[in-house]
Short mmCIF file of C-alpha atoms in Angstrom, two decimals:
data_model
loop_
_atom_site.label_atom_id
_atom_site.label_comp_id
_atom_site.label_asym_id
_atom_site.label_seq_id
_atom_site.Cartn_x
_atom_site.Cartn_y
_atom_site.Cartn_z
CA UNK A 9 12.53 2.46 7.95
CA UNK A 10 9.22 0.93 9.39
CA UNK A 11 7.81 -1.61 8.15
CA UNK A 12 4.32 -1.76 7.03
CA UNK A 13 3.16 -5.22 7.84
CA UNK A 14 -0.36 -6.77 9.39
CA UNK A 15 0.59 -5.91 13.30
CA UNK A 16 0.69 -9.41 15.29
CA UNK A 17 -2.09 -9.24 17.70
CA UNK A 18 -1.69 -11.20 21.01
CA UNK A 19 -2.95 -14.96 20.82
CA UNK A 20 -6.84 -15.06 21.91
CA UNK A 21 -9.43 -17.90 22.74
CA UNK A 22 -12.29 -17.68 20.18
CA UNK A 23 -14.81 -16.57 22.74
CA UNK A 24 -12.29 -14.00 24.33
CA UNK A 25 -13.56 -11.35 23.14
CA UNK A 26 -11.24 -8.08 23.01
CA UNK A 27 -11.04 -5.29 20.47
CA UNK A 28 -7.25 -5.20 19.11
CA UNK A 29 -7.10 -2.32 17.29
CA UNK A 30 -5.88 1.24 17.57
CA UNK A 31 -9.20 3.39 17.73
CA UNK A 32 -9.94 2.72 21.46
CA UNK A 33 -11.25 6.18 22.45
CA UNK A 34 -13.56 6.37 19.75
CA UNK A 35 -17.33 5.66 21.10
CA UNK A 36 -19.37 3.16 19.97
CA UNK A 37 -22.80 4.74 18.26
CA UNK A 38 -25.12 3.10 16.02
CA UNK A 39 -26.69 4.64 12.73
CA UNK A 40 -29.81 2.56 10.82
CA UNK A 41 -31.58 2.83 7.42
CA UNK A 42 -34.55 1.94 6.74
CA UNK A 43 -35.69 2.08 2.97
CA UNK A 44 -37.84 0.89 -0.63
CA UNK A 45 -38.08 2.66 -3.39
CA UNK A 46 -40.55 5.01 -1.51
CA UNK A 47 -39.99 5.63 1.48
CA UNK A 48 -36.71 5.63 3.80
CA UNK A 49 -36.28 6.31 7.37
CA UNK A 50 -33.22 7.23 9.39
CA UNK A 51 -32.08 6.68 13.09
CA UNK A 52 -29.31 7.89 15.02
CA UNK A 53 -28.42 7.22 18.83
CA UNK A 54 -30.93 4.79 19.67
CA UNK A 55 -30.44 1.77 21.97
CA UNK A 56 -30.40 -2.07 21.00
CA UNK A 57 -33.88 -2.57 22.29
CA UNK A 58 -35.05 -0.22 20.22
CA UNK A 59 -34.25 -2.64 17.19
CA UNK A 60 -37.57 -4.40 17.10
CA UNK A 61 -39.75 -1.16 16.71
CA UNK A 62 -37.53 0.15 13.84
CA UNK A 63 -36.57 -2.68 11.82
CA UNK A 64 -38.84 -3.30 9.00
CA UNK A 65 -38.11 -7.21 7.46
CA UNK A 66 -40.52 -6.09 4.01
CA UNK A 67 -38.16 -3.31 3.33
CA UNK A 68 -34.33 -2.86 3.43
CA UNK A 69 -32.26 -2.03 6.41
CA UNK A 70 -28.50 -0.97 6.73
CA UNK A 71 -27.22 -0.81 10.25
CA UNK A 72 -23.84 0.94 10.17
CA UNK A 73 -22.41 0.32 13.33
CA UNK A 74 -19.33 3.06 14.52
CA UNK A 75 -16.69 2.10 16.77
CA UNK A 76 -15.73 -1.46 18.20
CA UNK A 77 -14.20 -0.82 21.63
CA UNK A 78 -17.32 -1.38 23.82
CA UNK A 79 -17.32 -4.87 23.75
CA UNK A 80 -20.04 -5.21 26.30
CA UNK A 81 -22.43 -3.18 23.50
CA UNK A 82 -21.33 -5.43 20.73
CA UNK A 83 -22.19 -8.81 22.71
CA UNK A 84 -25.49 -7.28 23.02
CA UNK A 85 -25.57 -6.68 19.33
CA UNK A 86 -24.60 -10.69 18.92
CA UNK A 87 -26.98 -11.85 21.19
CA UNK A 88 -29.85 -9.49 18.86
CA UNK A 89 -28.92 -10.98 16.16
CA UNK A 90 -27.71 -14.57 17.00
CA UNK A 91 -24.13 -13.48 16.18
CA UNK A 92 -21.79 -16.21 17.47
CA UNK A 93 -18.40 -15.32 19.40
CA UNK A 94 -16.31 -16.55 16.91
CA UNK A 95 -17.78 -14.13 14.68
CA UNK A 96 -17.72 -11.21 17.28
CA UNK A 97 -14.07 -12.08 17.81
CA UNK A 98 -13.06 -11.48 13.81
CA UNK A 99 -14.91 -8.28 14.01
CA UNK A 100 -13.31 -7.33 17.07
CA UNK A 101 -9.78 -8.78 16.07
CA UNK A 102 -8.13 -5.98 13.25
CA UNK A 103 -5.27 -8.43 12.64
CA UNK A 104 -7.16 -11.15 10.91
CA UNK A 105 -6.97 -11.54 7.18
CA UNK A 106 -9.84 -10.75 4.73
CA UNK A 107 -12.28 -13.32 4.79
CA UNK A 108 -15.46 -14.57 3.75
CA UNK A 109 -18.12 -17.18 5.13
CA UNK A 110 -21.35 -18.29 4.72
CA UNK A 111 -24.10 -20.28 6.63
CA UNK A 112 -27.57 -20.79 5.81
CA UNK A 113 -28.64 -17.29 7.04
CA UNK A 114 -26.12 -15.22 6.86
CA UNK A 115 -23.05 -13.92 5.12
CA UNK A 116 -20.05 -12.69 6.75
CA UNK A 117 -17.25 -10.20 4.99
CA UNK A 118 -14.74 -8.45 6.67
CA UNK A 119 -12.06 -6.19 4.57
CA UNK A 120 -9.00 -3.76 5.14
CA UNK A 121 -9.92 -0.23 3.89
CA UNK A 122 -6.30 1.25 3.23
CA UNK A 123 -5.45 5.12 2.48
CA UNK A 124 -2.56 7.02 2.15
CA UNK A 125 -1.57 8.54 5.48
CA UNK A 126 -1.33 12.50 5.75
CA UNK A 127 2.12 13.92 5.60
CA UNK A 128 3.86 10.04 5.46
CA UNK A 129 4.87 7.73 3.56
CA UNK A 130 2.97 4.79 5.64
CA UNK A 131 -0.84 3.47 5.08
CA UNK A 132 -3.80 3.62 6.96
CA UNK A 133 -5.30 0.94 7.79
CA UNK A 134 -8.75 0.09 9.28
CA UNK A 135 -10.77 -3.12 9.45
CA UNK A 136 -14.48 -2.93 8.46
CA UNK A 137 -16.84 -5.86 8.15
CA UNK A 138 -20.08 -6.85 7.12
CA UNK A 139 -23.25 -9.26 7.91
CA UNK A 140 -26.07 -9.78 5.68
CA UNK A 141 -28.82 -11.60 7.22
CA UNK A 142 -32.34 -11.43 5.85
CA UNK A 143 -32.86 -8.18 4.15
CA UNK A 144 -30.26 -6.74 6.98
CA UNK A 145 -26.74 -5.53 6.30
CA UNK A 146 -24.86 -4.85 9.50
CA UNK A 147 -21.55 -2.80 9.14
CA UNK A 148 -18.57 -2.78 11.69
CA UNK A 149 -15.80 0.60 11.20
CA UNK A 150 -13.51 1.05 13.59
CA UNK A 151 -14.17 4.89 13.82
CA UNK A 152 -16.57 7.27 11.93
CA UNK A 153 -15.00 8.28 8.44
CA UNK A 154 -16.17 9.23 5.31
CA UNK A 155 -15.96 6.01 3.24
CA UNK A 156 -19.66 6.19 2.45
CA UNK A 157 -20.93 9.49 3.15
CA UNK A 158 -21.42 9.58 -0.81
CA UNK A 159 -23.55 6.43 -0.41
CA UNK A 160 -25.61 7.69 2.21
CA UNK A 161 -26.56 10.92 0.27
CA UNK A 162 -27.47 8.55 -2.22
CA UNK A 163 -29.95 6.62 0.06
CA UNK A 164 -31.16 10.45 0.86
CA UNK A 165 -31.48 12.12 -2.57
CA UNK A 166 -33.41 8.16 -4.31
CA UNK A 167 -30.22 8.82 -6.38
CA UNK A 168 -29.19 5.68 -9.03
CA UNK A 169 -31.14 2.06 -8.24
CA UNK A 170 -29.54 1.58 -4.67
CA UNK A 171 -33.41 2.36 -3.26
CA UNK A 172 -34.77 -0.43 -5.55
CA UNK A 173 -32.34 -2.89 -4.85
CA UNK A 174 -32.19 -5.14 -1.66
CA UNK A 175 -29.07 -5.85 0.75
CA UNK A 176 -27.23 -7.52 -1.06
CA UNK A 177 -26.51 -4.35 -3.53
CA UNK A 178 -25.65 -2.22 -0.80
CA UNK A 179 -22.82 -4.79 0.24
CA UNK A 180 -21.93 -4.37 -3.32
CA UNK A 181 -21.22 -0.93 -3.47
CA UNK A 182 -20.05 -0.41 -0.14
CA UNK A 183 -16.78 -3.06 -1.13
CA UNK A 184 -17.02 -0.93 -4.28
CA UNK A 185 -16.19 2.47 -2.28
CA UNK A 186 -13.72 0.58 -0.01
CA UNK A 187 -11.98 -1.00 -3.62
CA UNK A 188 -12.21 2.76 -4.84
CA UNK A 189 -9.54 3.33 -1.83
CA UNK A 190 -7.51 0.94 -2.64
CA UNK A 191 -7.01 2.85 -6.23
CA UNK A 192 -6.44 6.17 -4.46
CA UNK A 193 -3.56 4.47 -2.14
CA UNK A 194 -2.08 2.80 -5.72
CA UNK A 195 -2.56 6.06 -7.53
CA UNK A 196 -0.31 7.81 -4.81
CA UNK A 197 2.12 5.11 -4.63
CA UNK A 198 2.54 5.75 -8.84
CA UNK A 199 3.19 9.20 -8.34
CA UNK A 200 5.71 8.52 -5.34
CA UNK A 201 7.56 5.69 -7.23
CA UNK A 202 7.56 8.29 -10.71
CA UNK A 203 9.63 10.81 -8.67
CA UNK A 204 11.25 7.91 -7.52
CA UNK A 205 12.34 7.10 -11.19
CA UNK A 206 12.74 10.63 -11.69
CA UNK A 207 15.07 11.28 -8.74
CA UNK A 208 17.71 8.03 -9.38
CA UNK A 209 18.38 9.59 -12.59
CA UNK A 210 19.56 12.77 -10.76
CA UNK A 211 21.08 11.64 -7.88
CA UNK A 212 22.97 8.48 -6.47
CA UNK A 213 22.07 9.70 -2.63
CA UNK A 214 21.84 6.44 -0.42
CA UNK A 215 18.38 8.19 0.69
CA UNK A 216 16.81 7.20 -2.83
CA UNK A 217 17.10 3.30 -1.84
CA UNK A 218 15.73 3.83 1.36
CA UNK A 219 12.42 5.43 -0.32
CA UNK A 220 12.34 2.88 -2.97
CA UNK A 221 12.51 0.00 -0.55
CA UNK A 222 9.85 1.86 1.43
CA UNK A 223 7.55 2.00 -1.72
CA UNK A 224 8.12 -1.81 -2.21
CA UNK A 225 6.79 -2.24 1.29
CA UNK A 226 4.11 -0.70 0.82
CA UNK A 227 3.25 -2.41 -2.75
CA UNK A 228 4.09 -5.49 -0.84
CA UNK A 229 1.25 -4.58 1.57
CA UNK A 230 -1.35 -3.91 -1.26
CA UNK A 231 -1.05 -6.97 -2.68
CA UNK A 232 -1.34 -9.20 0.33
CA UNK A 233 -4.36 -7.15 1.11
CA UNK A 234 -6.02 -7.55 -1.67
CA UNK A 235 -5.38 -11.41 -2.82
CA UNK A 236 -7.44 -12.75 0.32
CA UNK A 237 -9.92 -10.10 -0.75
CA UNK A 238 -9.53 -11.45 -4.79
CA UNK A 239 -10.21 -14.97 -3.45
CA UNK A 240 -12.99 -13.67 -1.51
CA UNK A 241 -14.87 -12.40 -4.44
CA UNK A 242 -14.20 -15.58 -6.17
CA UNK A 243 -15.86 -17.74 -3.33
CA UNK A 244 -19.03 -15.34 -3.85
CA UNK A 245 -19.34 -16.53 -7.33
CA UNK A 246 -19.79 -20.00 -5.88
CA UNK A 247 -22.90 -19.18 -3.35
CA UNK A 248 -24.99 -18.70 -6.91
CA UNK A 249 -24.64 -22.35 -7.35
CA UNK A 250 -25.47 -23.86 -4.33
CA UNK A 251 -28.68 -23.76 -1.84
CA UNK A 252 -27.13 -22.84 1.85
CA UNK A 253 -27.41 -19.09 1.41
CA UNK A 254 -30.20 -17.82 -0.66
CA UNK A 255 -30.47 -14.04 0.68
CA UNK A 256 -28.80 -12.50 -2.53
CA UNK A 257 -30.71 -12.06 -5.86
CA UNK A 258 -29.66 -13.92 -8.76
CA UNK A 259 -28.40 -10.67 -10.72
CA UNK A 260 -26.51 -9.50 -7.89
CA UNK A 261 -23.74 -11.86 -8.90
CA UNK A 262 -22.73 -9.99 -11.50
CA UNK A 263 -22.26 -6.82 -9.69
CA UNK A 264 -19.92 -9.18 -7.42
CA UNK A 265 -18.24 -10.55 -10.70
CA UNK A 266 -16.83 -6.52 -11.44
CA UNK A 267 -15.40 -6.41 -8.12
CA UNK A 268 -13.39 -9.37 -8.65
CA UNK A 269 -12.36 -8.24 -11.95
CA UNK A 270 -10.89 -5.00 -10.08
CA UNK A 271 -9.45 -6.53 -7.95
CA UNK A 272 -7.46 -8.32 -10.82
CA UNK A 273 -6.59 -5.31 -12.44
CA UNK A 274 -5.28 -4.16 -9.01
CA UNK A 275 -2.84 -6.89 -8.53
CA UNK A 276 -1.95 -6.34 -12.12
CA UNK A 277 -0.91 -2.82 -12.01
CA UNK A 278 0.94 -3.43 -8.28
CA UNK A 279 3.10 -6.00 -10.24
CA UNK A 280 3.56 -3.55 -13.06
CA UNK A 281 4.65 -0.75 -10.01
CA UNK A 282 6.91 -3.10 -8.30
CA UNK A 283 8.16 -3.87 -12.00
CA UNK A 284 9.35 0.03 -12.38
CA UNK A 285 10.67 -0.05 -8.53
CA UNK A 286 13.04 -2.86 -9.68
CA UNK A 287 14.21 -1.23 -12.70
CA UNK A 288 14.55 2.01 -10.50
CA UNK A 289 16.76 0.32 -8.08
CA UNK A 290 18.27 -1.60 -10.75
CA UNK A 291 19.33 2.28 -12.35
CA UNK A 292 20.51 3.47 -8.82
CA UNK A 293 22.96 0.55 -8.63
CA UNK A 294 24.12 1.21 -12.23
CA UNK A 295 24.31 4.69 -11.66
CA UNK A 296 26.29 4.16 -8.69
CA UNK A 297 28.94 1.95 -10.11
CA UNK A 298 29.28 4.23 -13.03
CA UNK A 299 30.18 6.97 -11.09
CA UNK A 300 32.91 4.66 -9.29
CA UNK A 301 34.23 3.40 -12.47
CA UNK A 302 34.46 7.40 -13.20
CA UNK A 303 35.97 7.95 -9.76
CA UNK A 304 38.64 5.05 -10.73
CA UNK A 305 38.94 6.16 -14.29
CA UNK A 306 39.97 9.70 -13.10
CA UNK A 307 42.26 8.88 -10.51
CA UNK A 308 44.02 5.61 -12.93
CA UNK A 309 44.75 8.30 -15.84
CA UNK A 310 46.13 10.54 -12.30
CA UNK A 311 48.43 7.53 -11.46
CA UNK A 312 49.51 6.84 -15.01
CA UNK A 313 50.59 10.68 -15.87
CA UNK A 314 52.36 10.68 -12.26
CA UNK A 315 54.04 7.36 -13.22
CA UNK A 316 57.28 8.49 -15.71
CA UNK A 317 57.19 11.86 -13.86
CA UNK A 318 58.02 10.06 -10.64
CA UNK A 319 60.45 7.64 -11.98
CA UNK A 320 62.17 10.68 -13.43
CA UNK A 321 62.40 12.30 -10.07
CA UNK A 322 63.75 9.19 -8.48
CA UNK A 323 66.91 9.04 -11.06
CA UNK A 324 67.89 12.66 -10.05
CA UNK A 325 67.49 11.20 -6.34
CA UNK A 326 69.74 8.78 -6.50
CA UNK A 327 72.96 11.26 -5.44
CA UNK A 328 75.63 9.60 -7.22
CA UNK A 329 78.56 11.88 -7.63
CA UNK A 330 79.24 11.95 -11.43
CA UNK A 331 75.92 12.15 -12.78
CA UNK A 332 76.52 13.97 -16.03
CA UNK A 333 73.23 15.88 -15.81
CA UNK A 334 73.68 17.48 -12.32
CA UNK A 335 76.77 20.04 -13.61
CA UNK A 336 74.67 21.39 -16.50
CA UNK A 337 73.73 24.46 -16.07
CA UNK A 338 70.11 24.26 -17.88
CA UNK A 339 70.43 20.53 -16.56
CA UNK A 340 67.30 21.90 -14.03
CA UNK A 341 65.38 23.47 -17.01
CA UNK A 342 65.32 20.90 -19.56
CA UNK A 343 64.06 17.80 -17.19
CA UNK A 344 61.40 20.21 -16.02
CA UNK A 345 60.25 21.08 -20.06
CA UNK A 346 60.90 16.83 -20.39
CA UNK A 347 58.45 16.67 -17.74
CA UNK A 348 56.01 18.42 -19.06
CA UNK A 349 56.11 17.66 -22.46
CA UNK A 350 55.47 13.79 -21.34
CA UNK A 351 52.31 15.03 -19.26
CA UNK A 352 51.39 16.89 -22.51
CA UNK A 353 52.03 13.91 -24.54
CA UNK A 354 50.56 11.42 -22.15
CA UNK A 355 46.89 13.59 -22.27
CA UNK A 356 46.57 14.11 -25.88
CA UNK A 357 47.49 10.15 -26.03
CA UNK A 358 44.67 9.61 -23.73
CA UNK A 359 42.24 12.14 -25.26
CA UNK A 360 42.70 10.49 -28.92
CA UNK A 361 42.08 7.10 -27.11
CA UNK A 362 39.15 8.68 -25.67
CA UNK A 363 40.04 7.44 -22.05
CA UNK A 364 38.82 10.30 -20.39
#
């Protein structure tokens, strides 16, 4: 049973910069943005240099950058946008926790996005992280997936307020669509640890602890996942109070405040899961010793029946010569009906008792 754990990356310098994840044949392509409430303008394939001509400061621009493996590219990126290495090196390193920091002009967020893997028990994971810099949010994905396909047809079609809003919203609802994953992966994990439920009550196979230890792994996982992303959230709250960052709008903090509160209700309903996993494993156990004391009861009541009928059969083995029984000639007959009436007696005895 594999574990599903953050994988230990090697130990790095800050300023060695190296991508450490698992996507490393992916290429690295670029996708940009550019919208207001009436127009909006979209680029694909086009190089760094070509940043200054496209970029436009009075409206707002979402670069969503695909694929981290060219780290030449990505320095290039930096040095655009004054990105330091440190920062390049948590983009770059997928074994870091979530985290969140701020300087006077920018805002840095990186997350795990986590999904159910196809045909598995395990959990897909994939780093993605954000900077918001002056009217700019950069993204970082590992590989091209469909996390916010549904966003960008909303940047398309002027559908909801996203076109009116500035940056900062779109960070908002892009951790919104990577939160929305994390319900999909809890959702399956419910219906897994149901049948879980569901099979210890059927079965005692030593299989059924192997899955439910699995499960608890993997609950494990989605809460230390998401408490460095709950604390996260939290620390946003704080950048409305003081003056070092002042990119986000004042009512953008509440949009912030709902994502907390889901993440709450996440960690909630993982400790209510892991809750029914215990009382699963708790039945399996029970389940299994009540079958032994079954297995025990069956074979005492075996034992005790056998018990006269063997010390009877060891008198009539004794062969001593003048043992009165032995010249009968129904001698044979009646210990044989003796016999059986004491098994007889001995099972209604045990029946009334209600041994068995």
């Amino acid at each position: 049973m594999r574990k599903i754990k953050y994988k230990k990356g090697k130990k790095m310098q800050p300023y060695n910069l190296e991508y450490t994840g698992i996507h490393k044949s992916k290429e690295s392509e670029m996708q940009l943005f550019v919208y207001d409430d009436l127009n909006l303008t979209e680029y694909e394939d086009f190089k760094v240099s070509d940043l200054d001509k496209h970029i436009d400061k009075q409206k707002t621009n979402w670069i969503n950058i695909h694929g981290l493996n060219n780290v030449e590219w990505l320095k290039s990126i930096g040095d655009y946008f004054k990105i330091d290495n440190f920062m390049l090196a948590d983009i770059l390193n997928t074994t870091r926790r979530t985290k969140l920091e701020e300087s006077h002009d920018f805002l840095f967020f990186n997350i795990k996005s986590l999904l159910p893997a196809e045909h598995s028990d395990n959990i897909s994971v994939e780093q993605i992280s954000f900077l918001l810099k002056d009217g700019i949010l950069i993204s970082f994905q590992e590989k091209r997936s469909d996390f916010f396909t549904h966003i960008r047809e909303r940047i398309r079609t002027h559908s909801g307020i996203v076109r009116t809003k500035k940056a900062d919203y779109l960070l908002y609802i892009l951790l919104d669509a990577i939160m929305e994953n994390f319900y999909i992966t809890l959702e399956n994990e419910e219906d897994k640890v149901e049948e879980l439920i569901n099979l210890t009550k059927q079965s005692v196979d030593p299989i059924i602890l192997e899955k439910i230890e699995k499960h608890r792994d993997n609950l494990n996982f989605l809460k230390r996942s998401i408490i460095p992303l709950r604390d996260s959230l939290y620390d946003i709250k704080s950048i409305k109070d003081d003056t070092i960052f002042n990119a986000m709008e004042a009512d953008s903090f509440s949009f912030f405040a709902r994502l907390h509160q889901k993440s709450l209700e996440l960690l909630e309903q993982i400790e209510s899961d892991m809750g029914s996993l215990e009382s699963a494993s708790n039945f399996f156990f029970s389940a299994q010793t009540h079958k032994m004391n079954e297995i025990m009861k069956t074979l005492t009541i075996v034992s005790a029946i056998f018990i006269p009928l063997t010390f009877i059969v060891g008198i009539y083995g004794m062969n001593f010569e003048y043992m009165p029984e032995l010249r009968r000639h129904y001698g044979y007959h009646t210990v044989m009906g003796a016999m059986f009436l004491i098994v007889v007696g001995m099972i209604i005895y045990f029946k009334k008792r209600r041994w068995f």
